[in-house]
Amino acid sequence: EEQLVQPGAAVKKPGESLKISCKASGYSFTNEWIGWVRQKSGKGLEWMGVIFPGEPDARYNPSLQGRVTVSADKSISTTFLQWLSVEPSDSAMYFCVRIGAAGWFFDLWGRGTLVTVSS
Amino acid sequence: QSVLTQPPSVSGAPGQRVTISCAGSNSNIGAGFEVHWYQQLPGTAPKLLMSGNTNRPSGVPDRFSGSKSGTSASLAITGLQADDAADYYCQSYDSSLSGVVFGGGTKLTVL
């Protein structure tokens, strides 16, 4: 079964670094784009970035202005989303997503990691 | 402000037909980029409902259908059922922004 497994939650204080993970299974990790979509409480979906683990090649939402880094570890079929310094505005649900082979859409979703940034 | 514009809410009685619109521009839908739709049930992750404007993934009932014309797209749901109550999002690609764009989402209420 194809799946993306994420931890349920992460709690940090403002200014701390954060790295959340997503482990893929059931398909060839290095042959599909994988990335992240954010959803703030009660709001809509926002694409953050994707990576092609086989090369690797990463693309980002320009509006994020370099605040996050998407990376991948082929040896453990896992992708990561990382912040050097989180802010309260980073509090949101973060979904791990796979891009479909036939186009720029997300055909597989993780259950999401709820990130809370609070002092 | 989302790049793709959806109505905040739509509603219908069981058995009825509803449509959800998704308005874009010449840098996304109008440029020929495909439109995709997602269904997000309360408290869950979104699920792919429609890809490539009109293609239903395996397991999605044929009560759901998609269309695209010019700079807009629509999702139609016929034979409305109580468990169709969810948030629906359209998504495409924007050449000016060089990335994926979403609509703001539409909340479907089944009366």
Short mmCIF file of C-alpha atoms in Angstrom, two decimals, chain B:
data_model
loop_
_atom_site.label_atom_id
_atom_site.label_comp_id
_atom_site.label_asym_id
_atom_site.label_seq_id
_atom_site.Cartn_x
_atom_site.Cartn_y
_atom_site.Cartn_z
CA GLN B 1 -6.37 36.33 -1.59
CA SER B 2 -6.15 33.08 -3.55
CA VAL B 3 -5.00 33.04 -7.17
CA LEU B 4 -7.98 30.84 -8.09
CA THR B 5 -11.40 32.10 -6.99
CA GLN B 6 -14.07 29.79 -5.59
CA PRO B 7 -17.38 30.60 -3.89
CA PRO B 8 -16.98 30.31 -0.11
CA SER B 9 -20.00 28.05 0.20
CA VAL B 10 -22.63 26.13 -1.73
CA SER B 11 -25.51 24.01 -0.52
CA GLY B 12 -28.06 21.53 -1.78
CA ALA B 13 -30.59 19.00 -0.64
CA PRO B 14 -29.95 15.26 -0.85
CA GLY B 15 -30.39 14.04 -4.41
CA GLN B 16 -29.85 17.46 -5.97
CA ARG B 17 -27.05 18.65 -8.26
CA VAL B 18 -24.58 21.32 -7.22
CA THR B 19 -21.69 22.94 -9.04
CA ILE B 20 -18.58 24.60 -7.66
CA SER B 21 -16.81 27.13 -9.85
CA CYS B 22 -13.10 27.92 -10.02
CA ALA B 23 -12.10 31.14 -11.77
CA GLY B 24 -8.54 31.72 -12.89
CA SER B 25 -6.66 33.84 -15.38
CA ASN B 26 -4.54 33.69 -18.52
CA SER B 27 -1.45 32.69 -16.52
CA ASN B 28 -3.01 29.52 -15.10
CA ILE B 29 -6.26 27.92 -16.30
CA GLY B 30 -6.44 30.12 -19.40
CA ALA B 31 -2.87 29.23 -20.32
CA GLY B 32 -3.90 25.61 -20.72
CA PHE B 33 -2.77 24.28 -17.38
CA GLU B 34 -5.00 21.54 -16.07
CA VAL B 35 -7.35 21.91 -13.12
CA HIS B 36 -7.50 19.38 -10.30
CA TRP B 37 -9.96 19.06 -7.43
CA TYR B 38 -9.64 17.85 -3.85
CA GLN B 39 -12.20 16.90 -1.22
CA GLN B 40 -11.40 17.52 2.44
CA LEU B 41 -13.76 15.88 4.90
CA PRO B 42 -13.87 17.45 8.36
CA GLY B 43 -10.72 16.75 10.37
CA THR B 44 -8.96 14.80 7.62
CA ALA B 45 -6.34 15.34 4.95
CA PRO B 46 -7.50 16.39 1.48
CA LYS B 47 -8.07 13.65 -1.08
CA LEU B 48 -7.63 13.87 -4.84
CA LEU B 49 -11.10 13.94 -6.38
CA MET B 50 -10.44 14.90 -9.99
CA SER B 51 -7.24 15.26 -12.01
CA GLY B 52 -6.51 16.63 -15.46
CA ASN B 53 -9.81 18.58 -15.57
CA THR B 54 -12.06 15.54 -15.99
CA ASN B 55 -10.33 12.37 -14.74
CA ARG B 56 -11.67 10.60 -11.68
CA PRO B 57 -9.15 8.52 -9.69
CA SER B 58 -10.13 4.96 -8.95
CA GLY B 59 -12.81 4.82 -6.28
CA VAL B 60 -14.35 8.24 -6.92
CA PRO B 61 -18.02 7.85 -7.85
CA ASP B 62 -19.19 9.01 -11.27
CA ARG B 63 -21.54 11.41 -9.48
CA PHE B 64 -18.52 13.73 -9.52
CA SER B 65 -17.53 15.34 -12.82
CA GLY B 66 -15.22 18.13 -13.89
CA SER B 67 -15.14 20.59 -16.75
CA LYS B 68 -12.98 23.43 -17.97
CA SER B 69 -13.60 26.32 -20.34
CA GLY B 70 -11.45 29.34 -21.00
CA THR B 71 -10.12 30.70 -17.73
CA SER B 72 -12.57 28.78 -15.51
CA ALA B 73 -13.39 25.27 -14.37
CA SER B 74 -16.25 23.61 -12.54
CA LEU B 75 -16.89 20.59 -10.37
CA ALA B 76 -20.38 19.10 -10.53
CA ILE B 77 -21.84 16.73 -7.98
CA THR B 78 -25.09 14.94 -8.82
CA GLY B 79 -27.27 12.85 -6.54
CA LEU B 80 -26.01 14.76 -3.51
CA GLN B 81 -25.43 12.62 -0.41
CA ALA B 82 -24.94 13.57 3.23
CA ASP B 83 -21.33 12.36 3.23
CA ASP B 84 -20.48 14.73 0.38
CA ALA B 85 -20.45 17.51 2.98
CA ALA B 86 -16.86 18.72 2.89
CA ASP B 87 -14.53 21.46 1.72
CA TYR B 88 -13.60 21.35 -1.96
CA TYR B 89 -10.48 22.92 -3.45
CA CYS B 90 -9.45 23.51 -7.05
CA GLN B 91 -5.76 23.59 -8.01
CA SER B 92 -3.72 24.42 -11.08
CA TYR B 93 -0.29 25.69 -12.10
CA ASP B 94 0.56 29.34 -12.66
CA SER B 95 3.28 30.34 -15.11
CA SER B 96 3.69 33.85 -13.67
CA LEU B 97 4.20 32.50 -10.14
CA SER B 98 6.11 29.43 -11.36
CA GLY B 99 4.25 27.15 -9.05
CA VAL B 100 1.14 25.39 -7.87
CA VAL B 101 -1.88 27.52 -6.97
CA PHE B 102 -5.05 26.64 -5.08
CA GLY B 103 -8.50 28.11 -4.85
CA GLY B 104 -9.65 29.36 -1.47
CA GLY B 105 -11.96 26.40 -0.98
CA THR B 106 -15.72 25.92 -1.04
CA LYS B 107 -17.69 24.52 1.86
CA LEU B 108 -20.48 22.22 0.67
CA THR B 109 -23.43 21.90 3.00
CA VAL B 110 -25.96 19.13 2.44
CA LEU B 111 -29.28 20.41 3.75
#
